[in-house]
Amino acid sequence: MSRRLFRKTVNLLALGLSGVATLVGLLVLGALLWSLLEEGIGHFSMDVFTRMTPPPATAGGGLLNAIYGSAIMTLIGILIGGPIGVLAGTYLAEYGRNARLSTVIRFVNDVLLSAPSIIIGLFVYELVVVPMGNFSAISGAISLAIIAMPVIVRTTEDMLNLVPQGIKDASTAMGAYPWRTIMSVAYPAARSGMLTGLLLAVARISGETAPLLFTALNNQFWSTNLTAPMANLPVVIFQFALSPYDNWQQLAWEGALIITFAILILSIVARVVVATLGPGTGRR
Amino acid sequence: MSSVVAIDSKRLAGQRLKERIFHGTTLAAALLVLALLGGVAVSLVHGAWPALSHFKLAFLTREVWNPVTDEYGALGAVYGTVVTSVIAMLLALPVSFGIAVFLTELAPSWLKRPIGVAIELLAAIPSIIYGFWGLFVLAPVLQEHVEPWIISTLGALPGVGVLFQGAPFGIGVLTAGIVLAIMIVPFIAAVMRDVFETVPDVLKESAYGLGATTWEVIWRVVVPYSRTGMVGGTMLGLGRALGETMAVTFVIGNAHQISHSLLDPGTTISAAIANEFTEATTKLYASSLIALGTLLFVITFSVIALARLMLLRLDRRALSSV
């Protein structure tokens, strides 16, 4: 009887602890979102979207140039990384499905997927910034592209693998070359999954800070010049948070709020895309 | 009649050409992934070379980091990197395990999905937000309430007490470790949950059939079955913690020193690079920072590669959140 009691006690204790762990995890993470909302919305004004980042020791100001810079660099990053990622994923899923080379590439891609982003920043610094001679928006976009690429390679391959072999075989039997089969059968069938991959990649790179610190740098002014430094939300948050000015810190809170909710919305949209349009992907 | 054949063969040739172009392009893109990793390694070593050839092996063993005299050693940053990651793993592992157990075995089905999705969404929040929150919300709480208590209780212990002595700065190695832990909990929990879900129901049911309690099923069936995946997922989390920049940079204090106390400021490799790279005035300074980056690359690459090898055995599709 005591043995049984012991086992029951251990069971209750362990399961109770796991419930507590979940509660603690959710509470901390809830606290994070709560303070973002509280501090960010408390003083929120439309100035954030209409005015430039303020110079030191002046009141007011907004984040317009930083929001624009983040949007443009994320866009260029996806425009570069997206097609390359899709093509590489296509190779892994279709042409090279069983090739030994693909095993190696798959592994390297998985490593890149979790590689520290600051290292990508150093790489692009050496590759682009040093030869160009100055920090630039385009180098920031390139480092974002390199971070987005492995995400897209992975999801593209996974999604293409979910397309039933039968419908590809049917296309081949009609006399279509593989490229035609991929373009007209595989891509449309995997479309929503691949779109999800792109959205997740956007979510991933739009908050990246470390690789932008020494590629895009920052810019206090409005700039659309891709070969010059450009403001961007993450680096502005970093600089303003560590500044002594109240209005800078407040803008940092608002920047943090904007980034977090933009990314949460993107991730939710990505899920909804799969849930409503998607092939039964098994991905949650 | 012959004209039809001619058109067909022309179209066929066109198709064949397109096929070759498309095949070639996808192969080139795939090879670019390989080249990327190679390029990263080469460019890092190239950038680090001036510092490495100047300081030789002493770069790894010296704690000094002095831009004025242009002398640099990696030991302080490496120590900070390792210690913050160890603290993060110690805190994050049990919590992540608990969450994964709760999600797979305990939660009623109506609760499973919302909590699971919440955890995954939180894993998507960029690290700068965690660091930012750590600086403005967590650090003051730690400084005013937690650290004084730690100093007066744990600090008084013989032996380990030395780790918990000093002044409550709020920011420092311990705070950085805690913020890192908060950041990687959702990630590790999501991977563990995915791994646990690969355990066949039949195995669990047969254990239940023998009269095992829920905990015994978890500890004796689920955990052994998914051990490799758990270790792999944990190491992926470790890889993240080691290389994480923004969550740490805000709260570690950026001091190149090895302090006996976890409450003192320190630095990590990535925090040093983030803080100092644009201010590196001499060539040797910049090169030393890149050398730190190279070191980080080697460390994280080994950890991640090992983790990936372990996860390789599992069905990739079962791991939706990695």
Coordinates of C-alpha atoms in Angstrom, one line a residue:
Chain A
M1 CA 0.0 0.0 0.0
S2 CA 2.8 2.4 0.9
R3 CA 4.5 1.6 -2.4
R4 CA 1.3 2.5 -4.2
L5 CA 0.9 5.7 -2.2
F6 CA 4.5 6.7 -3.0
R7 CA 3.9 6.2 -6.7
K8 CA 0.8 8.2 -6.6
T9 CA 2.4 11.0 -4.6
V10 CA 5.4 11.2 -7.0
N11 CA 2.9 11.2 -9.9
L12 CA 0.9 14.1 -8.5
L13 CA 4.0 16.0 -7.6
A14 CA 5.6 15.7 -11.0
L15 CA 2.4 16.5 -12.9
G16 CA 1.7 19.4 -10.5
L17 CA 5.2 20.7 -11.2
S18 CA 4.7 20.5 -15.0
G19 CA 1.5 22.5 -14.6
V20 CA 3.4 25.0 -12.5
A21 CA 6.1 25.2 -15.2
T22 CA 3.5 25.9 -17.8
L23 CA 1.9 28.6 -15.7
V24 CA 5.2 30.2 -14.9
G25 CA 6.2 30.2 -18.6
L26 CA 2.9 31.7 -19.7
L27 CA 2.9 34.3 -16.8
V28 CA 6.4 35.6 -17.7
L29 CA 5.6 35.8 -21.3
G30 CA 2.3 37.4 -20.5
A31 CA 4.1 40.0 -18.4
L32 CA 6.3 40.8 -21.4
L33 CA 3.4 41.4 -23.7
W34 CA 1.6 43.4 -20.9
S35 CA 4.4 45.8 -20.3
L36 CA 4.8 46.3 -24.0
L37 CA 1.1 47.2 -24.3
E38 CA 1.1 49.3 -21.1
E39 CA 4.2 51.4 -21.9
G40 CA 3.8 51.4 -25.7
I41 CA 0.2 52.4 -25.9
G42 CA 0.2 54.7 -22.9
H43 CA 1.8 57.5 -24.8
F44 CA 1.1 56.4 -28.3
S45 CA 0.5 59.1 -30.8
M46 CA 0.3 59.3 -34.6
D47 CA 3.6 61.2 -34.5
V48 CA 5.2 57.8 -34.5
F49 CA 4.1 57.2 -38.1
T50 CA 4.4 60.8 -39.4
R51 CA 7.6 62.2 -37.9
M52 CA 11.3 61.4 -38.1
T53 CA 13.5 60.2 -35.3
P54 CA 14.4 63.2 -33.2
P55 CA 17.9 64.5 -32.7
P56 CA 19.3 64.4 -29.1
A57 CA 17.7 66.6 -26.5
T58 CA 14.7 67.7 -28.5
A59 CA 11.1 66.8 -27.6
G60 CA 8.7 64.7 -29.6
G61 CA 9.6 63.0 -32.8
G62 CA 8.5 59.7 -34.4
L63 CA 9.8 56.6 -36.1
L64 CA 8.8 57.2 -39.7
N65 CA 12.3 56.9 -41.3
A66 CA 13.0 53.8 -39.2
I67 CA 9.7 52.1 -40.1
Y68 CA 10.3 52.9 -43.8
G69 CA 13.9 51.6 -43.6
S70 CA 12.8 48.4 -41.9
A71 CA 10.1 47.8 -44.4
I72 CA 12.3 48.5 -47.4
M73 CA 15.2 46.4 -46.2
T74 CA 12.9 43.5 -45.3
L75 CA 11.3 43.7 -48.7
I76 CA 14.6 43.7 -50.6
G77 CA 15.8 40.9 -48.3
I78 CA 12.9 38.8 -49.2
L79 CA 13.1 39.7 -52.9
I80 CA 16.7 38.4 -52.9
G81 CA 16.4 35.5 -50.5
G82 CA 13.0 34.4 -51.6
P83 CA 13.6 33.3 -55.2
I84 CA 17.0 31.7 -54.3
G85 CA 15.5 29.9 -51.4
V86 CA 12.6 28.6 -53.4
L87 CA 14.9 27.4 -56.2
A88 CA 17.2 25.7 -53.8
G89 CA 14.3 24.1 -52.0
T90 CA 13.0 23.0 -55.4
Y91 CA 16.3 21.3 -56.2
L92 CA 16.3 19.5 -52.8
A93 CA 12.7 18.3 -53.2
E94 CA 12.6 17.5 -56.9
Y95 CA 15.8 17.2 -59.0
G96 CA 18.1 16.1 -56.2
R97 CA 15.7 14.4 -53.9
N98 CA 17.9 11.4 -53.4
A99 CA 21.3 12.7 -54.4
R100 CA 24.1 12.6 -51.8
L101 CA 24.8 16.3 -52.5
S102 CA 21.3 17.1 -51.3
T103 CA 21.9 15.4 -47.9
V104 CA 24.9 17.7 -47.4
I105 CA 23.1 20.8 -48.6
R106 CA 20.1 19.9 -46.4
F107 CA 22.4 19.6 -43.4
V108 CA 24.3 22.8 -44.1
N109 CA 21.0 24.6 -44.6
D110 CA 19.8 23.4 -41.2
V111 CA 23.0 24.6 -39.6
L112 CA 22.5 28.0 -41.3
L113 CA 18.9 28.1 -40.0
S114 CA 20.2 28.2 -36.5
A115 CA 23.5 30.1 -37.0
P116 CA 23.9 33.2 -34.8
S117 CA 22.7 36.2 -36.9
I118 CA 25.6 38.4 -35.7
I119 CA 28.0 36.1 -37.5
I120 CA 26.0 36.7 -40.7
G121 CA 26.4 40.5 -40.0
L122 CA 30.2 40.1 -39.7
F123 CA 30.2 38.1 -43.0
V124 CA 28.3 40.7 -44.9
Y125 CA 30.5 43.4 -43.4
E126 CA 33.5 41.7 -44.8
L127 CA 31.8 40.9 -48.1
V128 CA 29.9 44.1 -48.9
V129 CA 30.7 46.9 -46.5
V130 CA 34.5 46.8 -46.6
P131 CA 34.7 46.7 -50.5
M132 CA 32.0 49.4 -50.8
G133 CA 33.8 51.6 -48.2
N134 CA 30.7 52.6 -46.2
F135 CA 27.7 51.2 -44.4
S136 CA 24.7 50.9 -46.6
A137 CA 21.0 49.9 -46.7
I138 CA 21.8 47.3 -49.4
S139 CA 24.3 45.5 -47.2
G140 CA 21.6 45.4 -44.5
A141 CA 19.2 43.9 -47.0
I142 CA 21.7 41.3 -48.1
S143 CA 22.3 40.1 -44.6
L144 CA 18.6 39.8 -44.0
A145 CA 18.3 37.9 -47.3
I146 CA 21.0 35.4 -46.0
I147 CA 19.0 34.9 -42.8
A148 CA 15.7 34.5 -44.7
M149 CA 17.1 32.0 -47.2
P150 CA 17.5 28.9 -45.1
V151 CA 13.9 29.4 -43.7
I152 CA 12.5 29.5 -47.2
V153 CA 14.7 26.6 -48.5
R154 CA 13.4 24.4 -45.6
T155 CA 9.7 25.2 -46.0
T156 CA 9.8 25.0 -49.8
E157 CA 11.3 21.6 -49.7
D158 CA 8.9 20.4 -47.0
M159 CA 5.9 21.7 -48.9
L160 CA 6.9 20.3 -52.2
N161 CA 7.5 16.9 -50.6
L162 CA 3.9 17.0 -49.5
V163 CA 2.6 17.2 -53.1
P164 CA 1.4 13.7 -53.9
Q165 CA 3.7 11.9 -56.3
G166 CA 0.7 10.7 -58.3
I167 CA -0.2 14.0 -59.7
K168 CA 3.4 14.7 -60.6
D169 CA 3.5 11.3 -62.4
A170 CA 0.3 12.2 -64.2
S171 CA 1.9 15.3 -65.5
T172 CA 5.0 13.4 -66.6
A173 CA 2.9 10.8 -68.3
M174 CA 1.3 13.7 -70.4
G175 CA 4.8 14.3 -71.7
A176 CA 5.7 17.3 -69.6
Y177 CA 9.3 17.9 -68.8
P178 CA 10.2 18.2 -65.1
W179 CA 10.3 22.0 -65.1
R180 CA 6.8 22.1 -66.6
T181 CA 5.6 19.6 -64.0
I182 CA 7.1 21.7 -61.2
M183 CA 5.8 25.0 -62.5
S184 CA 2.3 23.9 -63.4
V185 CA 1.6 21.1 -60.9
A186 CA 4.0 21.1 -57.9
Y187 CA 4.1 24.9 -57.3
P188 CA 0.4 25.4 -57.5
A189 CA -0.3 22.5 -55.2
A190 CA 2.2 23.7 -52.6
R191 CA 1.4 27.3 -53.1
S192 CA -0.1 28.2 -49.7
G193 CA 2.6 26.3 -47.8
M194 CA 5.3 28.1 -49.7
L195 CA 3.6 31.4 -49.0
T196 CA 3.6 30.5 -45.3
G197 CA 7.3 29.9 -45.5
L198 CA 7.8 33.4 -47.0
L199 CA 5.6 35.0 -44.3
L200 CA 7.5 33.2 -41.6
A201 CA 10.8 34.4 -43.2
V202 CA 9.5 38.0 -43.2
A203 CA 8.6 37.6 -39.5
R204 CA 12.0 36.2 -38.8
I205 CA 14.0 39.0 -40.5
S206 CA 11.8 42.0 -39.6
G207 CA 13.0 41.9 -36.0
E208 CA 16.6 41.0 -36.7
T209 CA 19.0 43.5 -35.1
A210 CA 22.4 42.1 -34.7
P211 CA 23.3 41.8 -38.4
L212 CA 22.1 45.4 -39.1
L213 CA 24.3 47.0 -36.4
F214 CA 27.3 47.1 -38.7
T215 CA 25.7 46.8 -42.2
A216 CA 22.8 49.2 -42.4
L217 CA 23.9 51.1 -39.3
N218 CA 21.4 53.8 -38.6
N219 CA 20.4 57.2 -40.0
Q220 CA 18.8 60.0 -38.1
F221 CA 17.3 61.4 -41.3
W222 CA 15.0 60.3 -44.0
S223 CA 16.9 58.4 -46.6
T224 CA 15.9 56.4 -49.6
N225 CA 19.5 55.9 -50.8
L226 CA 20.3 52.2 -50.8
T227 CA 24.0 52.8 -50.8
A228 CA 23.9 55.0 -47.7
P229 CA 23.2 54.0 -44.1
M230 CA 19.5 53.7 -43.4
A231 CA 17.4 53.9 -40.2
N232 CA 15.6 50.8 -39.1
L233 CA 13.4 49.9 -36.2
P234 CA 15.6 47.4 -34.4
V235 CA 18.7 49.5 -34.3
V236 CA 16.7 52.6 -33.3
I237 CA 15.2 50.6 -30.5
F238 CA 18.6 49.5 -29.4
Q239 CA 20.1 53.0 -29.5
F240 CA 17.1 54.8 -28.0
A241 CA 16.6 52.3 -25.2
L242 CA 20.1 52.9 -24.0
S243 CA 19.9 56.7 -24.3
P244 CA 19.4 59.1 -21.4
Y245 CA 16.4 60.9 -23.1
D246 CA 12.9 60.2 -22.0
N247 CA 11.3 60.8 -25.4
W248 CA 13.9 58.5 -27.0
Q249 CA 13.1 55.7 -24.5
Q250 CA 9.4 56.2 -25.1
L251 CA 10.0 55.9 -28.8
A252 CA 11.9 52.7 -28.2
W253 CA 8.9 51.3 -26.4
E254 CA 6.7 52.2 -29.2
G255 CA 9.1 50.7 -31.7
A256 CA 9.2 47.5 -29.7
L257 CA 5.4 47.4 -29.6
I258 CA 5.1 47.9 -33.4
I259 CA 7.7 45.2 -34.2
T260 CA 6.2 42.7 -31.8
F261 CA 2.7 43.1 -33.0
A262 CA 3.7 43.2 -36.6
I263 CA 5.5 39.9 -36.1
L264 CA 2.7 38.3 -34.1
I265 CA 0.1 39.3 -36.8
L266 CA 2.4 37.9 -39.6
S267 CA 2.8 34.6 -37.7
I268 CA -0.9 34.3 -37.1
V269 CA -1.7 35.1 -40.8
A270 CA 0.9 32.5 -41.8
R271 CA -1.0 29.9 -39.7
V272 CA -4.4 31.0 -41.0
V273 CA -3.1 30.7 -44.6
V274 CA -2.1 27.1 -44.0
A275 CA -5.3 26.3 -42.0
T276 CA -7.7 27.7 -44.7
L277 CA -6.0 27.2 -48.0
G278 CA -3.3 24.7 -47.2
P279 CA -2.7 21.2 -48.2
G280 CA -3.2 19.1 -45.1
T281 CA 0.3 19.8 -44.1
G282 CA 0.6 18.5 -40.6
R283 CA 2.3 21.8 -39.7
R284 CA 0.8 23.8 -36.9
Chain B
M1 CA 2.7 17.1 -92.8
S2 CA 6.4 17.6 -92.6
S3 CA 5.9 21.2 -91.3
V4 CA 4.0 19.9 -88.3
V5 CA 6.9 17.6 -87.4
A6 CA 9.3 20.5 -87.8
I7 CA 7.3 22.7 -85.4
D8 CA 7.1 19.9 -82.9
S9 CA 10.8 19.2 -82.9
K10 CA 11.4 22.9 -82.5
R11 CA 9.1 23.1 -79.6
L12 CA 10.7 20.0 -78.2
A13 CA 14.1 21.6 -78.4
G14 CA 12.8 24.7 -76.7
Q15 CA 11.3 22.6 -73.9
R16 CA 14.6 20.8 -73.5
L17 CA 16.5 24.0 -73.3
K18 CA 14.1 25.4 -70.7
E19 CA 14.4 22.2 -68.8
R20 CA 18.2 22.5 -68.8
I21 CA 18.1 26.1 -67.7
F22 CA 15.6 25.5 -64.9
H23 CA 17.5 22.4 -63.6
G24 CA 20.7 24.4 -63.7
T25 CA 19.2 27.3 -61.9
T26 CA 17.8 25.3 -59.0
L27 CA 21.2 23.4 -58.7
A28 CA 23.0 26.7 -58.6
A29 CA 20.7 28.0 -55.9
A30 CA 21.2 24.9 -53.9
L31 CA 25.0 25.1 -54.3
L32 CA 24.8 28.7 -53.2
V33 CA 23.6 27.5 -49.8
L34 CA 26.8 25.4 -49.5
A35 CA 29.0 28.3 -50.8
L36 CA 27.4 30.5 -48.2
L37 CA 28.6 28.5 -45.2
G38 CA 32.1 28.2 -46.8
G39 CA 32.1 31.9 -47.5
V40 CA 31.2 32.7 -43.9
A41 CA 34.0 30.6 -42.6
V42 CA 36.6 32.0 -45.1
S43 CA 35.6 35.6 -44.5
L44 CA 35.7 35.3 -40.8
V45 CA 39.1 33.7 -40.7
H46 CA 40.4 36.3 -43.2
G47 CA 39.1 39.1 -41.0
A48 CA 40.4 37.6 -37.9
W49 CA 43.8 36.8 -39.3
P50 CA 45.6 40.1 -38.2
A51 CA 44.6 39.6 -34.6
L52 CA 45.2 35.8 -34.6
S53 CA 48.7 36.2 -36.1
H54 CA 49.5 39.0 -33.7
F55 CA 48.4 37.5 -30.4
K56 CA 48.7 33.8 -31.5
L57 CA 47.2 31.4 -28.9
A58 CA 47.4 33.9 -26.2
F59 CA 44.3 35.5 -27.7
L60 CA 42.4 32.5 -26.3
T61 CA 43.9 32.5 -22.8
R62 CA 44.2 36.2 -21.9
E63 CA 41.5 38.1 -20.1
V64 CA 42.8 41.6 -20.9
W65 CA 40.7 43.7 -23.3
N66 CA 42.2 47.1 -23.6
P67 CA 41.6 49.3 -26.7
V68 CA 43.9 52.0 -25.3
T69 CA 47.0 49.8 -25.4
D70 CA 45.6 47.7 -28.2
E71 CA 45.7 44.4 -26.4
Y72 CA 43.0 41.9 -26.6
G73 CA 42.2 38.5 -25.2
A74 CA 39.1 36.4 -25.6
L75 CA 38.9 34.7 -22.2
G76 CA 36.5 37.2 -20.5
A77 CA 34.0 37.1 -23.4
V78 CA 34.2 33.3 -23.8
Y79 CA 33.6 32.9 -20.0
G80 CA 30.6 35.2 -20.2
T81 CA 29.2 33.4 -23.2
V82 CA 29.5 30.0 -21.5
V83 CA 28.3 31.0 -18.1
T84 CA 25.2 32.9 -19.3
S85 CA 24.3 29.9 -21.5
V86 CA 24.8 27.5 -18.7
I87 CA 22.5 29.6 -16.4
A88 CA 20.0 29.9 -19.2
M89 CA 20.0 26.1 -19.8
L90 CA 19.7 25.3 -16.1
L91 CA 16.6 27.5 -15.8
A92 CA 15.1 26.8 -19.2
L93 CA 15.4 23.0 -19.3
P94 CA 13.1 22.0 -16.4
V95 CA 10.5 24.6 -17.3
S96 CA 10.5 23.6 -21.0
F97 CA 10.3 20.0 -20.1
G98 CA 7.4 20.8 -17.8
I99 CA 5.6 22.7 -20.5
A100 CA 6.2 19.9 -23.1
V101 CA 4.8 17.3 -20.6
F102 CA 1.8 19.5 -19.8
L103 CA 1.1 20.0 -23.5
T104 CA 1.4 16.4 -24.6
E105 CA 0.1 14.4 -21.6
L106 CA -1.9 16.6 -19.3
A107 CA -3.7 19.4 -21.0
P108 CA -7.3 18.8 -22.0
S109 CA -7.5 18.9 -25.8
W110 CA -9.3 22.2 -25.8
L111 CA -6.4 23.8 -24.0
K112 CA -3.6 22.1 -26.0
R113 CA -3.9 24.1 -29.1
P114 CA -4.2 27.6 -27.7
I115 CA -1.2 27.1 -25.3
G116 CA 0.8 25.3 -28.0
V117 CA 0.1 28.2 -30.5
A118 CA 0.9 30.8 -27.8
I119 CA 4.3 29.1 -27.1
E120 CA 5.1 29.0 -30.8
L121 CA 4.2 32.6 -31.3
L122 CA 6.4 33.6 -28.4
A123 CA 9.2 31.8 -30.0
A124 CA 8.8 34.1 -33.0
I125 CA 9.2 37.3 -31.0
P126 CA 12.6 38.8 -31.9
S127 CA 15.3 38.7 -29.3
I128 CA 15.7 42.4 -29.1
I129 CA 12.3 42.6 -27.5
Y130 CA 13.4 40.2 -24.8
G131 CA 16.6 42.2 -24.1
F132 CA 14.7 45.4 -24.1
W133 CA 12.1 44.1 -21.7
G134 CA 14.9 42.6 -19.6
L135 CA 16.5 46.0 -19.2
F136 CA 13.4 48.0 -18.4
V137 CA 11.2 45.6 -16.5
L138 CA 13.2 42.6 -15.3
A139 CA 16.4 44.2 -14.2
P140 CA 14.8 46.7 -11.8
V141 CA 12.7 44.0 -10.2
L142 CA 15.8 41.8 -9.8
Q143 CA 17.8 44.7 -8.4
E144 CA 15.3 45.8 -5.8
H145 CA 13.7 42.5 -4.7
V146 CA 15.5 39.4 -5.9
E147 CA 19.2 40.1 -5.8
P148 CA 19.4 41.5 -2.2
W149 CA 17.6 38.4 -1.1
I150 CA 20.1 36.2 -3.1
I151 CA 23.0 38.0 -1.6
S152 CA 21.8 37.6 2.0
T153 CA 20.8 34.0 1.7
L154 CA 22.8 32.2 -1.1
G155 CA 25.7 34.6 -0.7
A156 CA 26.2 33.6 2.9
L157 CA 26.6 29.9 2.1
P158 CA 30.1 28.5 2.3
G159 CA 31.7 27.5 -1.0
V160 CA 29.0 28.4 -3.6
G161 CA 28.3 31.7 -1.7
V162 CA 31.2 33.3 -3.6
L163 CA 29.0 33.2 -6.8
F164 CA 26.3 35.3 -5.2
Q165 CA 28.2 38.1 -3.4
G166 CA 28.6 41.7 -4.3
A167 CA 26.3 44.6 -5.0
P168 CA 22.8 44.2 -6.6
F169 CA 23.5 46.0 -9.9
G170 CA 20.4 44.6 -11.6
I171 CA 22.3 44.0 -14.8
G172 CA 25.0 41.4 -15.0
V173 CA 25.8 37.8 -15.9
L174 CA 22.9 36.4 -13.9
T175 CA 20.3 38.8 -15.4
A176 CA 21.6 38.0 -18.9
G177 CA 21.2 34.3 -18.1
I178 CA 17.7 34.7 -16.9
V179 CA 16.7 36.8 -20.0
L180 CA 18.3 34.1 -22.2
A181 CA 16.3 31.5 -20.4
I182 CA 13.0 33.3 -20.9
M183 CA 13.9 33.7 -24.6
I184 CA 14.7 30.0 -25.3
V185 CA 11.9 28.4 -23.1
P186 CA 9.3 28.7 -25.9
F187 CA 11.7 27.3 -28.4
I188 CA 12.9 24.3 -26.4
A189 CA 9.4 23.6 -25.2
A190 CA 8.0 23.6 -28.8
V191 CA 10.8 21.2 -30.0
M192 CA 10.3 18.9 -27.0
R193 CA 6.6 18.8 -27.6
D194 CA 7.1 17.9 -31.2
V195 CA 9.5 15.1 -30.1
F196 CA 7.2 13.8 -27.5
E197 CA 4.4 13.6 -30.1
T198 CA 6.5 11.2 -32.1
V199 CA 6.1 8.5 -29.4
P200 CA 3.7 5.9 -30.7
D201 CA 0.5 5.8 -28.7
V202 CA 0.7 2.0 -28.5
L203 CA 3.8 2.2 -26.4
K204 CA 2.2 4.6 -23.9
E205 CA -1.0 2.6 -23.8
S206 CA 0.7 -0.6 -23.1
A207 CA 2.5 1.0 -20.1
Y208 CA -0.8 2.4 -18.9
G209 CA -2.3 -1.1 -19.4
L210 CA 0.4 -2.5 -17.0
G211 CA -0.8 0.0 -14.4
A212 CA 1.8 2.7 -14.7
T213 CA 1.0 6.2 -13.5
T214 CA 1.1 9.1 -15.9
W215 CA 4.4 10.2 -14.6
E216 CA 5.9 6.7 -14.9
V217 CA 4.7 6.6 -18.5
I218 CA 6.4 9.9 -19.2
W219 CA 9.6 9.1 -17.3
R220 CA 10.0 5.4 -18.4
V221 CA 8.5 5.4 -21.9
V222 CA 8.2 8.8 -23.4
V223 CA 11.6 10.2 -22.2
P224 CA 13.7 7.1 -23.1
Y225 CA 12.0 6.9 -26.5
S226 CA 12.6 10.5 -27.4
R227 CA 16.0 10.9 -25.7
T228 CA 17.9 11.7 -28.8
G229 CA 15.4 14.2 -30.0
M230 CA 15.3 15.8 -26.6
V231 CA 19.0 16.2 -26.5
G232 CA 19.1 17.5 -30.0
G233 CA 16.4 20.0 -29.3
T234 CA 18.1 21.1 -26.1
M235 CA 21.4 21.6 -27.9
L236 CA 19.6 23.7 -30.6
G237 CA 18.4 25.8 -27.7
L238 CA 22.0 25.9 -26.4
G239 CA 23.2 27.0 -29.8
R240 CA 20.7 29.8 -29.7
A241 CA 21.8 30.9 -26.3
L242 CA 25.5 30.8 -27.1
G243 CA 25.1 33.0 -30.2
E244 CA 22.3 35.2 -29.0
T245 CA 23.2 38.9 -29.2
M246 CA 20.4 41.3 -28.5
A247 CA 18.8 39.6 -25.5
V248 CA 22.1 39.7 -23.8
T249 CA 23.7 43.0 -24.9
F250 CA 21.0 45.1 -23.1
V251 CA 21.5 43.5 -19.7
I252 CA 25.0 42.2 -19.2
G253 CA 26.9 45.4 -18.6
N254 CA 29.6 44.9 -21.2
A255 CA 32.6 44.5 -18.9
H256 CA 35.5 42.3 -20.2
Q257 CA 36.2 40.7 -16.9
I258 CA 35.9 37.4 -15.2
S259 CA 34.3 38.1 -11.9
H260 CA 33.8 35.6 -9.2
S261 CA 30.2 36.8 -8.7
L262 CA 27.3 36.1 -11.1
L263 CA 25.8 39.4 -10.0
D264 CA 28.7 41.4 -11.5
P265 CA 28.6 42.8 -15.0
G266 CA 30.4 40.8 -17.7
T267 CA 30.2 40.4 -21.5
T268 CA 29.7 37.7 -24.1
I269 CA 31.3 37.3 -27.5
S270 CA 28.2 38.5 -29.3
A271 CA 27.5 41.4 -26.9
A272 CA 31.1 42.6 -27.3
I273 CA 30.9 42.5 -31.1
A274 CA 27.5 44.3 -31.0
N275 CA 28.7 47.0 -28.6
E276 CA 32.1 47.7 -30.0
F277 CA 32.4 46.8 -33.6
T278 CA 31.3 50.2 -35.1
E279 CA 33.6 51.9 -32.5
A280 CA 36.7 49.8 -33.2
T281 CA 39.2 52.4 -34.1
T282 CA 42.3 50.4 -34.9
K283 CA 42.7 47.6 -37.4
L284 CA 43.8 45.2 -34.6
Y285 CA 40.7 46.1 -32.5
A286 CA 38.3 45.3 -35.4
S287 CA 40.2 42.2 -36.2
S288 CA 40.1 41.0 -32.6
L289 CA 36.4 41.4 -32.6
I290 CA 36.1 39.4 -35.8
A291 CA 38.4 36.8 -34.2
L292 CA 35.9 36.7 -31.3
G293 CA 33.2 36.1 -34.0
T294 CA 35.2 33.3 -35.5
L295 CA 35.5 31.7 -32.1
L296 CA 31.7 32.0 -31.7
F297 CA 31.2 30.5 -35.1
V298 CA 33.3 27.5 -34.3
I299 CA 31.6 26.9 -30.9
T300 CA 28.0 27.4 -32.2
F301 CA 28.7 25.5 -35.4
S302 CA 29.9 22.4 -33.4
V303 CA 26.9 22.5 -31.1
I304 CA 24.4 23.1 -33.9
A305 CA 25.9 20.5 -36.1
L306 CA 25.8 17.9 -33.3
A307 CA 22.2 18.8 -32.5
R308 CA 21.2 18.5 -36.2
L309 CA 22.9 15.1 -36.5
M310 CA 20.9 13.9 -33.5
L311 CA 17.6 15.3 -34.9
L312 CA 18.4 13.9 -38.3
R313 CA 17.2 10.5 -37.2
L314 CA 13.8 11.8 -36.5
D315 CA 11.3 12.4 -39.3
R316 CA 11.9 16.0 -40.3
R317 CA 8.2 16.6 -40.8
A318 CA 7.4 15.7 -37.2
L319 CA 9.5 18.6 -36.1
S320 CA 7.4 21.5 -37.2
S321 CA 8.9 24.1 -35.0
V322 CA 12.6 23.7 -35.5

